Coordinates of C-alpha atoms and ligand atoms in Angstrom, one line a residue:
M28 CA 86.2 96.4 134.8
A29 CA 83.1 96.1 132.7
K30 CA 82.2 96.6 129.1
L31 CA 79.4 99.1 128.6
D32 CA 76.8 99.4 125.8
I33 CA 77.5 102.2 123.3
L34 CA 74.4 104.3 122.4
I35 CA 73.7 104.6 118.7
A36 CA 72.3 107.9 117.2
P37 CA 69.7 109.2 117.1
D38 CA 69.3 109.3 120.9
R39 CA 68.4 112.3 123.1
R40 CA 71.3 111.5 125.5
L41 CA 73.8 112.1 122.7
R42 CA 72.3 115.6 122.3
T43 CA 72.5 116.8 125.9
R44 CA 75.1 119.2 127.3
C45 CA 76.8 117.1 130.0
A46 CA 77.2 118.2 133.7
P47 CA 80.7 119.0 135.1
V48 CA 82.1 116.3 137.5
G49 CA 83.9 118.7 139.8
K50 CA 85.0 116.1 142.4
V51 CA 86.7 113.0 141.1
D52 CA 85.5 110.1 143.3
D53 CA 85.7 106.3 143.1
A54 CA 82.6 106.1 141.0
A55 CA 84.1 108.5 138.4
R56 CA 87.4 106.5 138.4
R57 CA 85.5 103.2 137.9
L58 CA 83.5 104.7 135.0
L59 CA 86.7 105.9 133.3
D60 CA 88.1 102.4 133.6
D61 CA 84.9 100.8 132.2
M62 CA 85.0 103.4 129.3
L63 CA 88.5 102.5 128.4
E64 CA 87.7 98.8 128.3
T65 CA 84.6 99.6 126.2
M66 CA 86.7 101.8 123.8
Y67 CA 89.5 99.2 123.4
D68 CA 86.9 96.5 122.7
A69 CA 85.0 98.5 120.1
P70 CA 87.7 99.3 119.0
G71 CA 88.0 103.1 119.0
I72 CA 90.5 105.8 119.7
G73 CA 88.3 107.9 122.0
L74 CA 85.0 107.6 124.0
A75 CA 82.9 110.2 125.8
A76 CA 80.6 109.3 128.8
P77 CA 77.4 110.3 127.0
Q78 CA 78.1 107.6 124.5
V79 CA 77.5 105.1 127.3
G80 CA 74.5 107.0 128.6
V81 CA 76.2 108.9 131.4
L82 CA 75.6 112.6 131.0
K83 CA 78.8 113.8 132.7
R84 CA 82.0 115.4 131.4
L85 CA 84.3 112.4 131.3
V86 CA 86.5 111.3 128.3
V87 CA 89.0 108.6 127.5
I88 CA 91.3 108.5 124.5
D89 CA 94.2 106.4 123.2
C90 CA 95.5 107.5 119.8
A91 CA 98.6 105.2 119.9
R92 CA 99.1 103.2 116.7
D93 CA 98.8 99.5 116.7
E94 CA 102.6 99.0 116.7
E95 CA 103.0 101.5 119.6
E96 CA 102.7 101.0 123.4
P97 CA 99.1 101.7 124.6
A98 CA 98.7 105.4 125.8
P99 CA 95.4 105.6 127.6
L100 CA 94.4 109.1 128.8
K101 CA 91.5 109.9 131.2
L102 CA 90.1 113.4 131.2
V103 CA 87.6 114.9 133.6
D104 CA 85.9 118.2 132.8
P105 CA 88.2 118.8 129.8
E106 CA 88.2 122.3 128.2
V107 CA 90.0 123.6 125.1
V108 CA 92.0 126.6 126.4
W109 CA 93.9 127.3 123.1
R110 CA 93.4 126.4 119.5
S111 CA 95.8 126.9 116.6
E112 CA 94.8 129.3 113.8
E113 CA 95.7 126.6 111.3
L114 CA 92.8 124.5 110.4
V115 CA 93.0 121.0 108.8
T116 CA 90.4 118.7 107.4
G117 CA 90.3 115.1 108.5
N118 CA 87.9 112.1 108.1
E119 CA 86.2 111.2 111.3
G120 CA 84.2 108.1 112.4
C121 CA 82.1 107.8 115.5
L122 CA 81.2 104.7 117.5
S123 CA 77.7 106.1 118.0
L124 CA 77.2 106.5 114.2
P125 CA 78.5 103.2 112.8
E126 CA 79.9 103.4 109.2
V127 CA 79.3 107.1 109.0
Y128 CA 82.5 109.0 108.0
V129 CA 82.6 112.8 107.8
D130 CA 85.3 115.2 106.7
V131 CA 85.5 117.8 109.5
E132 CA 87.7 121.0 109.5
R133 CA 89.2 121.7 112.9
P134 CA 92.2 123.5 114.5
E135 CA 95.3 121.4 113.8
A136 CA 96.5 121.8 117.4
V137 CA 94.8 122.5 120.8
R138 CA 95.7 122.9 124.4
V139 CA 93.3 121.2 126.8
A140 CA 92.9 121.8 130.5
Y141 CA 91.4 118.9 132.5
L142 CA 91.4 117.1 135.8
D143 CA 93.2 113.8 136.0
E144 CA 91.8 110.7 137.7
N145 CA 93.2 112.0 141.1
G146 CA 91.4 115.3 140.6
E147 CA 94.6 117.2 139.9
P148 CA 94.4 120.0 137.3
Q149 CA 96.5 119.2 134.2
E150 CA 97.1 120.6 130.8
L151 CA 98.2 119.0 127.6
E152 CA 98.9 120.1 124.0
A153 CA 98.1 117.9 121.1
E154 CA 98.3 118.1 117.3
G155 CA 97.2 115.9 114.4
L156 CA 94.9 112.9 115.2
R157 CA 95.2 113.3 119.0
A158 CA 94.0 117.0 118.7
R159 CA 91.2 115.9 116.4
C160 CA 90.1 113.1 118.7
L161 CA 90.1 115.4 121.8
Q162 CA 87.9 117.9 120.0
H163 CA 85.6 115.2 118.8
E164 CA 85.2 113.9 122.4
I165 CA 84.7 117.4 123.9
D166 CA 82.0 118.0 121.2
H167 CA 80.2 114.9 122.6
L168 CA 80.1 116.5 126.0
N169 CA 78.2 119.4 124.5
G170 CA 75.8 117.2 122.5
V171 CA 77.6 117.8 119.3
L172 CA 78.2 115.0 116.7
H173 CA 80.5 114.9 113.6
V174 CA 77.4 115.0 111.3
D175 CA 76.6 118.5 112.7
Y176 CA 79.5 119.8 110.4
L177 CA 77.5 118.6 107.4
S178 CA 74.6 120.4 105.7
A179 CA 71.2 119.9 107.4
I180 CA 70.1 117.9 104.4
K181 CA 72.9 115.4 104.5
R182 CA 72.6 115.2 108.3
G183 CA 68.9 114.4 108.0
V184 CA 69.5 111.6 105.5
I185 CA 72.1 110.0 107.7
L186 CA 70.1 110.3 111.0
R187 CA 66.9 109.0 109.4
R188 CA 68.8 106.0 108.0
L189 CA 70.3 105.2 111.4
D190 CA 66.9 105.6 113.0
K191 CA 65.4 103.1 110.5
S192 CA 68.1 100.5 111.1
K193 CA 67.7 100.9 114.9
R194 CA 63.9 100.3 114.6
R195 CA 64.4 97.4 112.3
K196 CA 66.7 95.8 115.0
K197 CA 64.2 96.3 117.8
D198 CA 61.4 94.1 116.2
Ligands
LIG211 O1 87.3 105.7 117.0 C1 87.1 106.9 116.7 N1 87.9 107.3 115.7 C2 88.0 108.7 115.3 C3 88.6 109.0 114.1 C4 88.8 110.3 113.7 C5 88.3 111.3 114.6 C6 87.7 111.0 115.8 C7 87.5 109.7 116.1 S1 86.8 109.3 117.6 C8 86.1 107.7 117.3 C9 85.5 107.1 118.5 C10 84.3 107.9 119.0 O2 83.2 107.9 118.5 N2 84.6 108.8 120.0 O3 83.6 109.6 120.4
LIG212 NI1 82.3 109.9 118.7

């Protein structure tokens, strides 16, 4: 396994609609393992392939609490096939926007169809933090970030600040 570099916004690759994987091969499986290692190291509860510069529809999550057994989940070509009418607001962080926390209103529960690491079609239903995390990761696959739920003014302030701090680090 290998730890990968996580892209920081603003970056074009975080704004791209990612391509379906379709066939789950060894390269896809290796990438999912590397993404899990990168996510645990960060640490985070989810990671999408575009965050490591790969513009494909691959996601890993583990929303187990610290005192619980690890519960890694690998999803290829995930798709929300049902969302609850009930919406809830929760505070979200993102590894690609360090120290930026945004309240986002989302369906409280979702059903997600996906391919597992063997290419088998699966479905899962999630609620609470797990549902929020899945929706956040699927947003990444469509080039959507949590700051997109803010006003354009607030989003602009945050992205310009991140851009400045990135450019400061380069030289
Ligand atoms: O680590 C993460 N925490 C988190 C908290 C609330 C809602 C979503 C997330 S996902 C985030 C990791 C990340 O950036 N995934 O794309
Ligand atoms: Ni994120």
